[in-house]
Each structure stands twice: as C-alpha cells, then as structure tokens.
Amino acid sequence: MVQMQNKPRPPEDDERLGFARRILILASITISISTSVVCLMLVFALGERSAVVLPIMLGSLSYLAIPFMLHLGMRLRLARDLFFVVTIAVVLVIGLTPQEGIVFGFVTYLPIFICIAGMLYQKKGIIILTLISLAVIALVAVGDMTRLPIQRMIEGPGSIVTISVRHSIAVIFSAVLVIVAMGLFETMLERLRTARDQARRAAESKAAFLANVSHEVRTPLNAILGMAEILRSSDLNEDQRRKVETISESGATLLEMLNDILDISRLEADRMPISPARQDSSDLFAGVERLWGPIAEDKNLRFLIDYDANMPEAIEIDAQRFRQCMNNLLSNAIKFTPEGFIRVAARWDDRVGSPTRLVVDVQDSGIGMSVDAASRIFDPFGQADDSIMGAFGGSGLGLTITRQLSRMMNGDLTFKSIAGEGTIFTLSIGVKALETEATRISRAPHPANGLRVLVVDDIPTNLMIAATYMRVLGAQVDEATSGTQAVELMRNQVFDLVLLDLHMPDMNGLWVLEKVHSFRRKPPPIVMITAGATEAEMDRARSLGARDVLIKPLTPRVMESLLRSYAA
C-alpha cells in the first residue's frame, strides 16, 4: 500500500493561519471584557435592573470559551465557526427580549462582526454571514412588531421597518466594503508575491553570475599567482625577481578586489557564514606579524604589536574572518602611511556585565581624514576623498566589509582620525575564553611527509600548481585530469587526502563524491577546490561528504595549513 504524504504548507499559509488565530483571540477577549464593563456600569452607575443586564453579560462572557478551546487544541476553522455561531445566537436571543429589541439589542454590532469575518473567511463565507445577519434583523423586527406598542421608544410598525432597513443597509454596506477590500488585498498580495519571486530570481541570477565570473577570473589568476610563486622559489637574478614580484603584487591586488566584490554580495544576501573554532591567540597575532611586518618594513615603516598579558591562550573565534578584518585594516594603514609607524594593540575586555570581547586597535601615523571625509568612510564603493581612488587605488569596500563582519561576530568597528596626523581603527569581536591544552604539537618542517595525495583538476596549469605545492611540502602526489580517472584511482589505490576540482566537464566533482560512497572500503578525506561556486553547490558538496571547500587561487600557506590538519 502506498502511503500518501501530506504536502508541507507554504510559509505564507502558516503566517495567514497565525494572523487569523490572533484576530480571533483578540476579538473574543475584547468583546467579552468591553461588554462586561459596560454592563457593570449600567448596573452600578446608572441603576439599571440586574435582570435586564445579566443576559447580555452572560452572552459576552461566552466568548471567552473561544481562546480557551484554541489553547486546548481546537482547530482554527472550527473555533472560527463557533465564534460566529455564538455571535448570531447572542444577537438573536438578546434582540428578541422585550427590553432590547431592534433598537437596544446587539443588532447594531452586526456590521462590526462582518468586518471581523472579512479577516477570517473568503468571499463565500462573507456572503453567507451577511444573509444570516439580514435574517436575524428580520426576526428581531418581527418580534418587535408582535409586541407593539413598545413603551420605551417605538409605537408603530413604520418605525420598526425604518430601523430594520437602516440596520440591513449597514450590514450590506459592510459586506460590500469587506469584499471589495478583500479583492484589493488579494491583488496587492499577488503583486507582492510576484515582486518577491522576481527578487528571488534576480538574487539567484546574481549569485550564479558572480559564481561564473569568479570561476572565469580565478582560473587564470590561480595560474598567474601559482606560477609566480613557483618562480620566486627558483634561482633568479635581481631583475628577474623584481619582475616576478611585480606579477605577484598585481595579481594579489586583482584578487583582493575580486574578493571584496564577492564578499559584499554575500553579505548583502546574508550568506556569509561565521564559524567560531578553537584558536591559539598567540598564533593568531604571530601570523599577523609574519604577514604584515615585512610589508611595512619594505615601506620603511615601523611595525609594532602590543599584546595584552591577560589575553587567554585559547579562544573561540572565526580565525578566517578575523584575519580578513585585520588584513583590510592593515592594508589601509600601510597604504595611507607614507612614513612613521603602524601599531597593533590587542587587549582582552572581560568587564563584569558585558560579553567578553577581543579588542584590537590598529593605529597609523598616516594622512588621516577630515570630519567630512570620515562621514563617508563606511559607504560601499566610496573613498574618504575622490582623489584617493586615483592616488591609492582600491575598491572602497574593505571597511564596509570589515564593519559588517565585526557586527556579525557580535562586535563593531569604530575609528578616530585627525587629518595629517593619523587614524586609529578599533575592532571588537565577541569571543569566548577556552581552557588551555596540556601540550602543544610541534610543527614539522614538512607537514606532508608520508602522506599520499591525489590532485584532480581538468586544467593542466592548475593541476601542476597544486601538485607542485604538495610535493614541496613533502607529499607523494598522484594526478588525475577527469572525474572518471579520479574514481578509478580511488577505487584501486589508497590515498590519505584528495584535492578534487568541483567544476570539470562531463563528470564533475559532485559526481565523484557520489561515486566514492559505493566503494567497499571507506573513501579518503576529500577537499573540494573551486574557482567559483554558489552557496548551494558548496553545501551540496559538504552534504555528500566533502571535508572542506577551498577557493582558488591556492597559496602555499593554505596548502600547508591543510596538510598539517590532515597529517595530525
């Protein structure tokens, strides 16, 4: 027997049901409380007989049963119908009492109930409720005619007919108004749905376009930077080395701009993941000094790091995003400082009553900013001064990205600047202190000694660069140029690690990941490499068993870090 599965409701249906539930509860409580208060005022303030007021008060209190039954699990549709059954019954019973009738009964409230029904029923339900309301008015009017003359106000049938017609017109007008409003609302809702769908398609097209651009740019850029790095490690004379370094610096600048554009797009789409993990704080800042110290010294700038002695040795932080923030700040500091110093001061903020934070000041003695220029410093694609773009270059996105990343990590980015004297940027990030490990593993000079690595890429240049990096780090490397060849090698041989290109013609990396699950033995750890992939593709790769996804261009530092983690 095939078991039918209920299709999940769209999110907008859940929102509509929640809205209807709130309206029903609010209307029931409001009617009950307001009417009860009026009844008590009639008895105690105006001296009305309790026998006259009691039926009205009991009728209003009956509405409290609706929220109670919804709380017990009654279906919304049944509770809605019960609400209007109680309403019609209360209006009819009170209207038929000699003391109330067509004038003093609840008949005048029927248009209000029609409006409430407009938020709970479709058009058919509104029409049915309108016809029932007209029938109630007619019954109450007939009841009043049988009791003529009514001493309180009405003496003849003409007055009853006039009042009944007025009530009927009010009910019909309310129904027409509600139906028209429902039509306008549905039209507006349809337009909003269309706009939402168009926005989603535009966002998906933008993501696909950026992924394609990233792939098309990163693929040759990986070759340029990789070959330049390999050349730098060979025997070169001074002139050759200077030319290779120019190639590397130009490629790195292009890569930085590409990364900024892609990062701001991911931040706008709320697709920038934050992944805190254990990190040694001393290693974190030692890496900053190793990277930026020589760059500052090449520009004859003093590079200083002050480290808080109270800083925990082990902290939980997204080290990749922290380094990205620091790289943006130090790149700007060095760029805009012709002479003097760059100072990094790290401190631990664990004040009572506030979350623990890592606070880093990046200070320079550079050109600084005026008050007017400082007001535009965080604008995307903007610079503090229009002349800066021509004099110093850059995309104008680094500080925008850094501030957004810091806020995603429960921190912020602020600054103080004086034109001609320098700038201090203060980066704060919410972190947790962790217990210090008993021992630390010393790092071997060749982390991949003894590891057998398979590198898979359909582009020969990229394949050669990745394989060369691995061999320099001490790995035994096998190469494959297609998904089919990679599957055969992994089926028949044992590897400690596989670097697998995601985008390949015919059988791509995702196909390979699916195939290795059919092996009798456990597949090796597989790390995907790509020049451009959408978030959906990367999530799909991880769901199929990929340990990680690396974005090209690959660098020796990234490869060394990868191999150390798998060698351990």
XYZ file of C-alpha atoms in Angstrom:
568
model
C 0.000 0.000 0.000
C 1.334 3.400 -0.918
C 1.111 5.870 1.924
C 0.122 9.354 0.859
C 2.244 12.113 2.339
C 0.778 15.497 3.114
C 2.476 18.303 1.275
C 4.019 20.885 3.597
C 2.156 24.176 3.746
C 3.862 27.210 2.222
C 5.278 29.673 4.804
C 2.710 32.323 3.815
C -0.136 29.911 4.717
C 1.337 29.424 8.184
C 1.592 33.189 8.599
C -2.030 33.628 7.495
C -3.251 30.999 9.964
C -1.272 32.632 12.752
C -2.773 36.017 11.890
C -6.317 34.588 11.845
C -5.733 32.898 15.206
C -4.567 36.167 16.783
C -7.550 38.079 15.334
C -9.982 35.502 16.694
C -8.471 35.535 20.187
C -8.249 39.331 20.272
C -11.853 39.800 19.078
C -13.204 37.288 21.625
C -11.384 38.843 24.583
C -12.196 42.420 23.514
C -15.934 41.720 23.103
C -16.123 39.889 26.411
C -14.252 42.464 28.502
C -15.707 45.624 26.937
C -19.316 44.407 27.122
C -18.898 43.190 30.702
C -17.508 46.575 31.756
C -20.452 48.387 30.120
C -22.929 46.059 31.852
C -21.354 46.710 35.266
C -21.501 50.464 34.644
C -25.194 50.196 33.743
C -25.971 48.378 36.996
C -23.804 50.292 39.480
C -23.635 53.750 37.878
C -26.992 54.151 36.157
C -29.102 51.883 38.327
C -30.263 49.522 35.550
C -32.002 46.386 36.830
C -29.620 43.408 37.028
C -32.252 41.115 35.495
C -32.079 43.178 32.299
C -28.260 43.356 32.138
C -27.475 39.775 33.214
C -28.361 38.035 29.877
C -26.151 40.488 27.973
C -23.249 39.955 30.344
C -23.559 36.154 30.188
C -23.650 36.312 26.390
C -20.466 38.380 26.279
C -18.657 36.099 28.728
C -19.400 33.104 26.492
C -16.808 34.457 24.034
C -14.027 33.597 26.494
C -14.595 29.946 25.621
C -13.055 30.554 22.160
C -9.437 31.341 23.285
C -9.663 28.570 25.913
C -10.651 25.947 23.330
C -7.980 27.147 20.896
C -5.456 26.686 23.690
C -6.713 23.128 24.206
C -6.046 22.345 20.545
C -9.317 23.051 18.764
C -8.846 23.504 15.016
C -8.867 27.118 13.894
C -11.658 26.594 11.353
C -13.956 25.041 13.973
C -13.177 27.804 16.508
C -13.876 30.445 13.859
C -17.269 28.938 13.002
C -18.095 28.619 16.715
C -17.277 32.312 17.226
C -19.856 33.401 14.657
C -22.444 30.848 15.788
C -22.163 32.315 19.308
C -22.357 35.825 17.829
C -25.524 35.175 15.833
C -27.122 33.328 18.768
C -26.323 36.122 21.265
C -27.548 38.865 18.911
C -30.757 36.941 18.160
C -31.564 35.999 21.771
C -30.898 39.484 23.134
C -32.741 41.087 20.220
C -35.842 39.003 20.916
C -36.043 40.041 24.563
C -38.769 42.656 25.203
C -36.337 45.051 26.879
C -33.870 45.206 23.935
C -35.439 44.580 20.534
C -34.356 46.203 17.285
C -33.219 49.421 18.983
C -31.337 48.394 22.098
C -30.140 44.906 21.132
C -26.825 43.857 19.607
C -28.186 44.150 16.067
C -26.242 47.406 15.641
C -22.994 45.455 16.097
C -23.580 43.100 13.160
C -21.612 45.307 10.675
C -18.606 45.111 13.010
C -18.820 41.311 13.025
C -18.993 41.365 9.215
C -15.716 43.307 9.181
C -14.132 40.769 11.551
C -15.346 37.967 9.292
C -13.520 39.630 6.388
C -10.249 38.717 8.100
C -11.291 35.111 8.722
C -13.422 33.982 5.751
C -13.298 34.004 1.976
C -15.950 35.808 -0.120
C -18.413 32.901 0.041
C -18.312 32.916 3.836
C -18.898 36.690 3.923
C -21.978 36.383 1.709
C -23.431 33.565 3.830
C -22.830 35.505 7.045
C -24.416 38.615 5.501
C -27.589 36.673 4.591
C -27.770 35.203 8.094
C -27.375 38.696 9.596
C -30.216 40.039 7.447
C -32.378 37.119 8.603
C -31.557 37.940 12.250
C -32.580 41.592 11.701
C -35.851 40.445 10.128
C -36.616 38.056 13.015
C -35.916 40.720 15.638
C -38.082 43.202 13.709
C -40.965 40.702 13.508
C -40.594 40.055 17.249
C -40.860 43.777 17.963
C -43.974 44.092 15.771
C -45.722 41.392 17.783
C -45.129 43.417 20.962
C -46.374 46.830 19.744
C -46.644 49.370 21.154
C -43.180 49.212 22.763
C -43.262 51.747 25.553
C -39.557 52.608 25.562
C -39.485 54.156 22.099
C -41.378 52.547 19.241
C -45.128 52.952 18.810
C -45.786 51.825 15.206
C -44.617 49.253 12.644
C -43.258 52.000 10.392
C -40.563 52.877 12.889
C -39.559 49.222 13.209
C -39.325 48.861 9.432
C -37.253 52.039 9.141
C -34.802 50.965 11.836
C -34.600 47.429 10.389
C -33.866 48.802 6.919
C -31.099 51.000 8.353
C -29.528 48.016 10.085
C -29.829 45.920 6.917
C -28.206 48.637 4.813
C -25.359 48.884 7.330
C -24.821 45.108 7.166
C -24.927 45.044 3.349
C -22.634 48.056 3.084
C -20.147 46.430 5.472
C -20.230 43.204 3.475
C -19.669 45.010 0.162
C -16.877 47.055 1.698
C -15.192 43.951 3.106
C -15.467 42.034 -0.192
C -14.031 44.960 -2.155
C -11.222 45.331 0.405
C -10.519 41.592 0.158
C -10.243 41.884 -3.618
C -7.846 44.808 -3.347
C -5.859 42.962 -0.695
C -5.596 39.819 -2.841
C -4.474 41.941 -5.814
C -1.852 43.660 -3.673
C -0.770 40.329 -2.213
C -0.396 38.837 -5.684
C 1.728 41.783 -6.742
C 3.884 41.349 -3.650
C 4.276 37.635 -4.402
C 5.272 38.458 -7.981
C 7.777 41.051 -6.751
C 9.138 38.570 -4.207
C 9.546 35.862 -6.831
C 11.233 38.311 -9.188
C 13.589 39.388 -6.402
C 14.424 35.757 -5.638
C 15.095 35.014 -9.303
C 17.232 38.148 -9.544
C 19.190 37.120 -6.439
C 19.690 33.614 -7.810
C 20.780 35.007 -11.181
C 23.150 37.389 -9.435
C 24.635 34.559 -7.372
C 25.054 32.388 -10.473
C 26.581 35.298 -12.391
C 29.041 36.095 -9.619
C 29.969 32.427 -9.301
C 30.584 32.254 -13.055
C 32.617 35.491 -13.043
C 34.580 34.227 -10.060
C 35.346 30.986 -11.883
C 36.361 32.722 -15.100
C 38.632 35.198 -13.281
C 40.071 32.931 -10.598
C 41.048 30.174 -13.017
C 43.667 32.240 -14.910
C 44.509 34.160 -11.715
C 45.326 30.887 -9.981
C 47.730 30.097 -12.805
C 49.327 33.579 -12.680
C 49.841 33.646 -8.908
C 50.794 29.986 -8.727
C 53.419 30.180 -11.452
C 54.790 33.412 -9.965
C 55.097 31.699 -6.573
C 56.895 28.732 -8.113
C 59.243 31.085 -9.969
C 60.013 33.019 -6.788
C 61.240 29.828 -5.144
C 63.683 29.175 -8.005
C 67.133 30.715 -8.682
C 66.522 34.177 -10.123
C 68.727 37.202 -10.553
C 67.676 40.518 -9.007
C 65.977 41.863 -12.135
C 64.027 38.640 -12.703
C 62.957 38.500 -9.069
C 61.681 42.096 -9.202
C 59.597 41.302 -12.292
C 58.127 38.178 -10.693
C 57.263 40.131 -7.556
C 55.522 42.735 -9.720
C 53.422 39.957 -11.254
C 52.579 38.607 -7.780
C 51.665 42.010 -6.370
C 49.477 42.893 -9.364
C 47.717 39.529 -9.196
C 47.212 39.898 -5.438
C 45.648 43.348 -5.960
C 43.262 41.951 -8.559
C 42.400 39.055 -6.242
C 41.737 41.443 -3.342
C 39.297 43.496 -5.421
C 37.556 40.346 -6.665
C 37.212 39.022 -3.119
C 35.798 42.343 -1.877
C 33.131 42.425 -4.588
C 32.116 38.813 -3.926
C 32.148 39.309 -0.152
C 29.918 42.381 -0.219
C 27.465 40.456 -2.417
C 27.430 37.547 0.037
C 26.953 39.925 2.966
C 24.033 41.644 1.212
C 22.455 38.234 0.611
C 23.131 37.209 4.246
C 25.165 34.229 3.042
C 28.452 34.897 4.814
C 28.936 32.052 7.315
C 30.546 32.691 10.711
C 32.217 29.567 12.128
C 33.908 30.064 15.517
C 36.509 27.439 16.429
C 39.358 26.941 18.884
C 42.370 29.114 18.149
C 45.595 29.964 19.974
C 45.570 33.745 20.410
C 49.371 33.956 20.260
C 49.399 32.122 16.910
C 46.690 34.454 15.642
C 48.760 37.591 16.209
C 52.041 35.928 15.290
C 50.509 35.265 11.877
C 49.513 38.933 11.599
C 53.095 39.988 12.398
C 54.647 37.476 9.982
C 52.412 38.670 7.131
C 52.372 42.434 7.623
C 55.662 43.099 9.403
C 57.835 42.586 6.282
C 55.351 44.553 4.123
C 55.567 47.534 6.500
C 59.361 47.282 6.668
C 59.589 47.285 2.859
C 57.937 50.721 3.032
C 60.359 51.815 5.825
C 57.558 51.843 8.414
C 57.973 50.633 11.987
C 55.562 47.772 12.716
C 54.673 47.404 16.417
C 52.465 44.840 18.189
C 51.359 45.264 21.813
C 49.852 42.130 23.311
C 47.732 42.111 26.479
C 49.275 39.841 29.106
C 45.766 38.922 30.347
C 44.774 37.532 26.952
C 43.669 33.866 27.246
C 45.923 31.486 25.348
C 42.997 29.634 23.764
C 39.920 31.441 22.455
C 36.883 30.561 20.333
C 36.828 32.776 17.239
C 36.332 32.597 13.478
C 40.015 32.950 12.660
C 39.427 33.301 8.906
C 37.033 36.254 9.313
C 39.267 37.834 11.971
C 42.265 37.654 9.634
C 40.118 39.123 6.850
C 39.225 42.086 9.086
C 42.840 42.587 10.158
C 44.087 42.328 6.573
C 41.654 45.046 5.467
C 42.644 47.371 8.320
C 46.413 46.845 7.997
C 46.318 47.081 4.212
C 44.681 50.503 4.529
C 47.017 51.579 7.324
C 50.143 50.780 5.293
C 48.673 52.179 2.093
C 47.847 55.566 3.633
C 51.012 55.954 5.742
C 53.954 57.401 3.787
C 56.261 57.453 6.844
C 56.202 56.715 10.550
C 54.682 53.631 12.179
C 51.906 51.049 12.238
C 50.823 49.869 15.696
C 48.577 46.917 16.572
C 47.383 46.796 20.190
C 45.352 43.770 21.303
C 43.564 43.666 24.654
C 41.072 41.421 26.433
C 37.811 43.061 27.558
C 36.097 40.978 30.246
C 34.274 43.654 32.226
C 31.535 42.373 34.537
C 28.084 42.631 32.994
C 29.358 42.712 29.403
C 30.187 39.889 26.968
C 33.878 39.078 26.672
C 35.486 40.736 23.666
C 38.771 40.761 21.832
C 39.569 44.418 21.117
C 42.252 45.377 18.608
C 43.435 48.923 17.865
C 45.116 49.477 14.501
C 46.888 52.841 14.609
C 48.866 54.579 11.890
C 50.706 57.895 11.524
C 49.379 58.408 8.020
C 47.426 61.083 6.188
C 44.312 60.866 8.408
C 40.872 62.142 7.431
C 38.851 65.306 7.741
C 35.487 65.266 9.535
C 33.636 65.461 6.214
C 35.658 62.625 4.688
C 35.243 60.461 7.799
C 31.439 60.608 7.445
C 31.698 58.631 4.170
C 34.295 56.095 5.249
C 31.871 53.150 5.562
C 29.916 53.849 2.364
C 30.228 50.898 -0.090
C 32.415 51.658 -3.124
C 33.261 55.037 -1.570
C 36.518 56.635 -0.531
C 37.167 59.340 2.041
C 38.254 61.609 -0.828
C 37.631 61.310 -4.562
C 41.334 61.852 -5.224
C 42.208 58.774 -3.162
C 40.931 56.365 -5.827
C 43.405 57.698 -8.340
C 46.306 58.097 -5.919
C 45.988 54.880 -3.890
C 43.528 52.630 -5.754
C 41.242 50.118 -4.067
C 37.608 49.100 -4.367
C 36.304 51.129 -1.434
C 34.728 48.005 0.091
C 37.267 46.880 2.690
C 35.997 48.928 5.638
C 32.349 48.255 4.763
C 33.028 44.517 4.786
C 35.097 44.712 7.979
C 32.391 46.528 9.927
C 29.677 44.122 8.765
C 31.830 41.109 9.636
C 32.635 42.526 13.081
C 28.931 43.041 13.788
C 28.156 39.504 12.636
C 30.737 38.380 15.237
C 28.961 40.375 18.000
C 31.378 43.286 17.809
C 31.839 46.541 15.941
C 34.340 48.744 14.109
C 34.871 52.364 15.147
C 37.587 54.910 14.412
C 39.130 58.248 15.317
C 41.067 60.266 12.773
C 42.819 63.651 12.529
C 43.794 64.983 9.130
C 47.591 64.991 8.753
C 48.214 63.060 11.988
C 46.798 59.561 11.505
C 43.926 57.212 12.273
C 43.026 54.633 14.923
C 40.545 51.895 13.997
C 39.154 49.870 16.916
C 37.934 46.376 16.037
C 35.955 44.483 18.689
C 34.815 40.865 18.364
C 32.785 38.753 20.765
C 34.868 35.692 21.740
C 34.986 33.021 24.451
C 37.983 32.046 26.549
C 38.759 28.314 26.458
C 40.809 26.077 28.728
C 44.450 25.771 27.747
C 45.504 22.421 26.310
C 48.101 20.493 28.292
C 50.525 20.031 25.387
C 51.031 21.612 22.016
C 52.131 19.687 18.968
C 55.350 20.993 17.432
C 55.246 21.729 13.743
C 57.346 19.672 11.390
C 59.169 21.484 8.566
C 57.493 19.190 6.003
C 53.959 18.516 7.242
C 53.061 16.123 4.407
C 55.916 13.628 4.868
C 54.442 10.163 4.386
C 51.110 11.394 3.003
C 49.859 10.214 -0.356
C 47.743 12.868 -2.061
C 45.600 12.718 -5.212
C 45.116 16.031 -7.048
C 42.245 16.182 -9.573
C 41.819 19.120 -11.982
C 40.915 19.287 -15.663
C 43.086 22.385 -16.283
C 46.773 21.343 -16.652
C 48.175 24.595 -15.213
C 46.056 24.400 -12.065
C 46.905 20.709 -11.710
C 50.631 21.425 -11.971
C 50.495 24.258 -9.406
C 48.595 22.270 -6.771
C 50.789 19.191 -7.317
C 53.961 21.318 -7.067
C 52.837 22.870 -3.776
C 52.120 19.421 -2.382
C 55.479 17.992 -3.446
C 57.360 20.947 -1.916
C 55.559 20.225 1.370
C 56.707 16.587 1.226
C 53.670 14.742 -0.144
C 53.686 11.874 -2.634
C 51.366 13.147 -5.371
C 49.248 11.380 -7.970
C 47.416 13.393 -10.640
C 44.109 12.967 -12.480
C 42.560 15.178 -15.156
C 38.936 13.951 -15.030
C 36.307 12.705 -12.628
C 36.267 9.246 -14.230
C 40.048 8.867 -13.856
C 39.861 10.042 -10.233
C 37.186 7.449 -9.366
C 39.279 4.632 -10.885
C 42.393 5.719 -8.976
C 40.500 5.928 -5.664
C 38.834 2.565 -6.319
C 42.147 0.752 -6.851
C 44.600 2.714 -4.680
C 44.760 4.142 -1.170
C 45.163 7.897 -0.609
C 45.454 9.937 2.578
C 43.908 13.040 1.005
C 42.195 14.005 -2.252
C 42.056 17.531 -3.697
C 39.116 17.468 -6.098
C 38.108 20.226 -8.510
C 34.392 20.961 -8.284
C 33.799 22.119 -11.860
C 35.021 19.703 -14.530
C 33.479 18.793 -17.896
C 31.377 15.620 -18.106
C 31.841 14.055 -14.648
C 32.332 16.877 -12.135
C 33.405 16.809 -8.506
C 29.899 16.232 -7.142
C 29.560 13.136 -9.332
C 32.855 11.834 -7.926
C 31.632 12.384 -4.354
C 28.506 10.354 -5.083
C 30.512 7.529 -6.681
C 33.025 7.069 -3.836
C 30.184 6.158 -1.455
C 29.720 2.925 -3.422
C 33.261 1.749 -2.583
C 33.596 -1.240 -0.296
C 36.247 0.486 1.795
C 35.976 3.875 3.460
C 36.749 6.683 0.989
C 39.688 9.025 1.729
C 39.136 12.583 3.033
C 38.142 14.741 0.065
C 38.617 18.522 -0.067
C 36.914 20.355 -2.917
C 38.743 23.137 -4.774
C 36.894 25.605 -6.972
C 37.403 28.904 -8.749
C 33.748 29.815 -8.276
C 30.778 28.022 -6.786
C 27.392 29.039 -5.462
C 26.494 28.516 -1.805
C 24.104 25.757 -2.898
C 26.917 23.891 -4.696
C 29.238 24.168 -1.694
C 26.501 22.998 0.676
C 25.771 20.097 -1.672
C 29.457 19.129 -1.693
C 29.605 19.127 2.111
C 26.390 17.087 2.344
C 27.984 14.468 0.057
C 30.966 14.112 2.387
C 33.493 16.773 1.356
C 35.582 17.782 4.359
C 36.038 21.349 3.154
C 35.763 23.641 0.126
C 38.810 25.753 -0.818
C 38.520 28.752 -3.125
C 41.189 29.322 -5.754
C 43.751 30.704 -6.142
C 45.513 28.273 -3.823
C 48.544 29.529 -1.905
C 51.408 27.670 -0.220
C 50.186 28.867 3.182
C 46.677 27.459 2.591
C 48.081 24.149 1.380
C 50.462 23.909 4.321
C 47.660 24.559 6.802
C 45.506 21.945 5.065
C 48.221 19.297 5.130
C 49.090 19.953 8.764
C 45.484 19.411 9.783
C 45.289 16.062 7.957
C 48.764 14.968 8.970
C 47.733 15.445 12.600
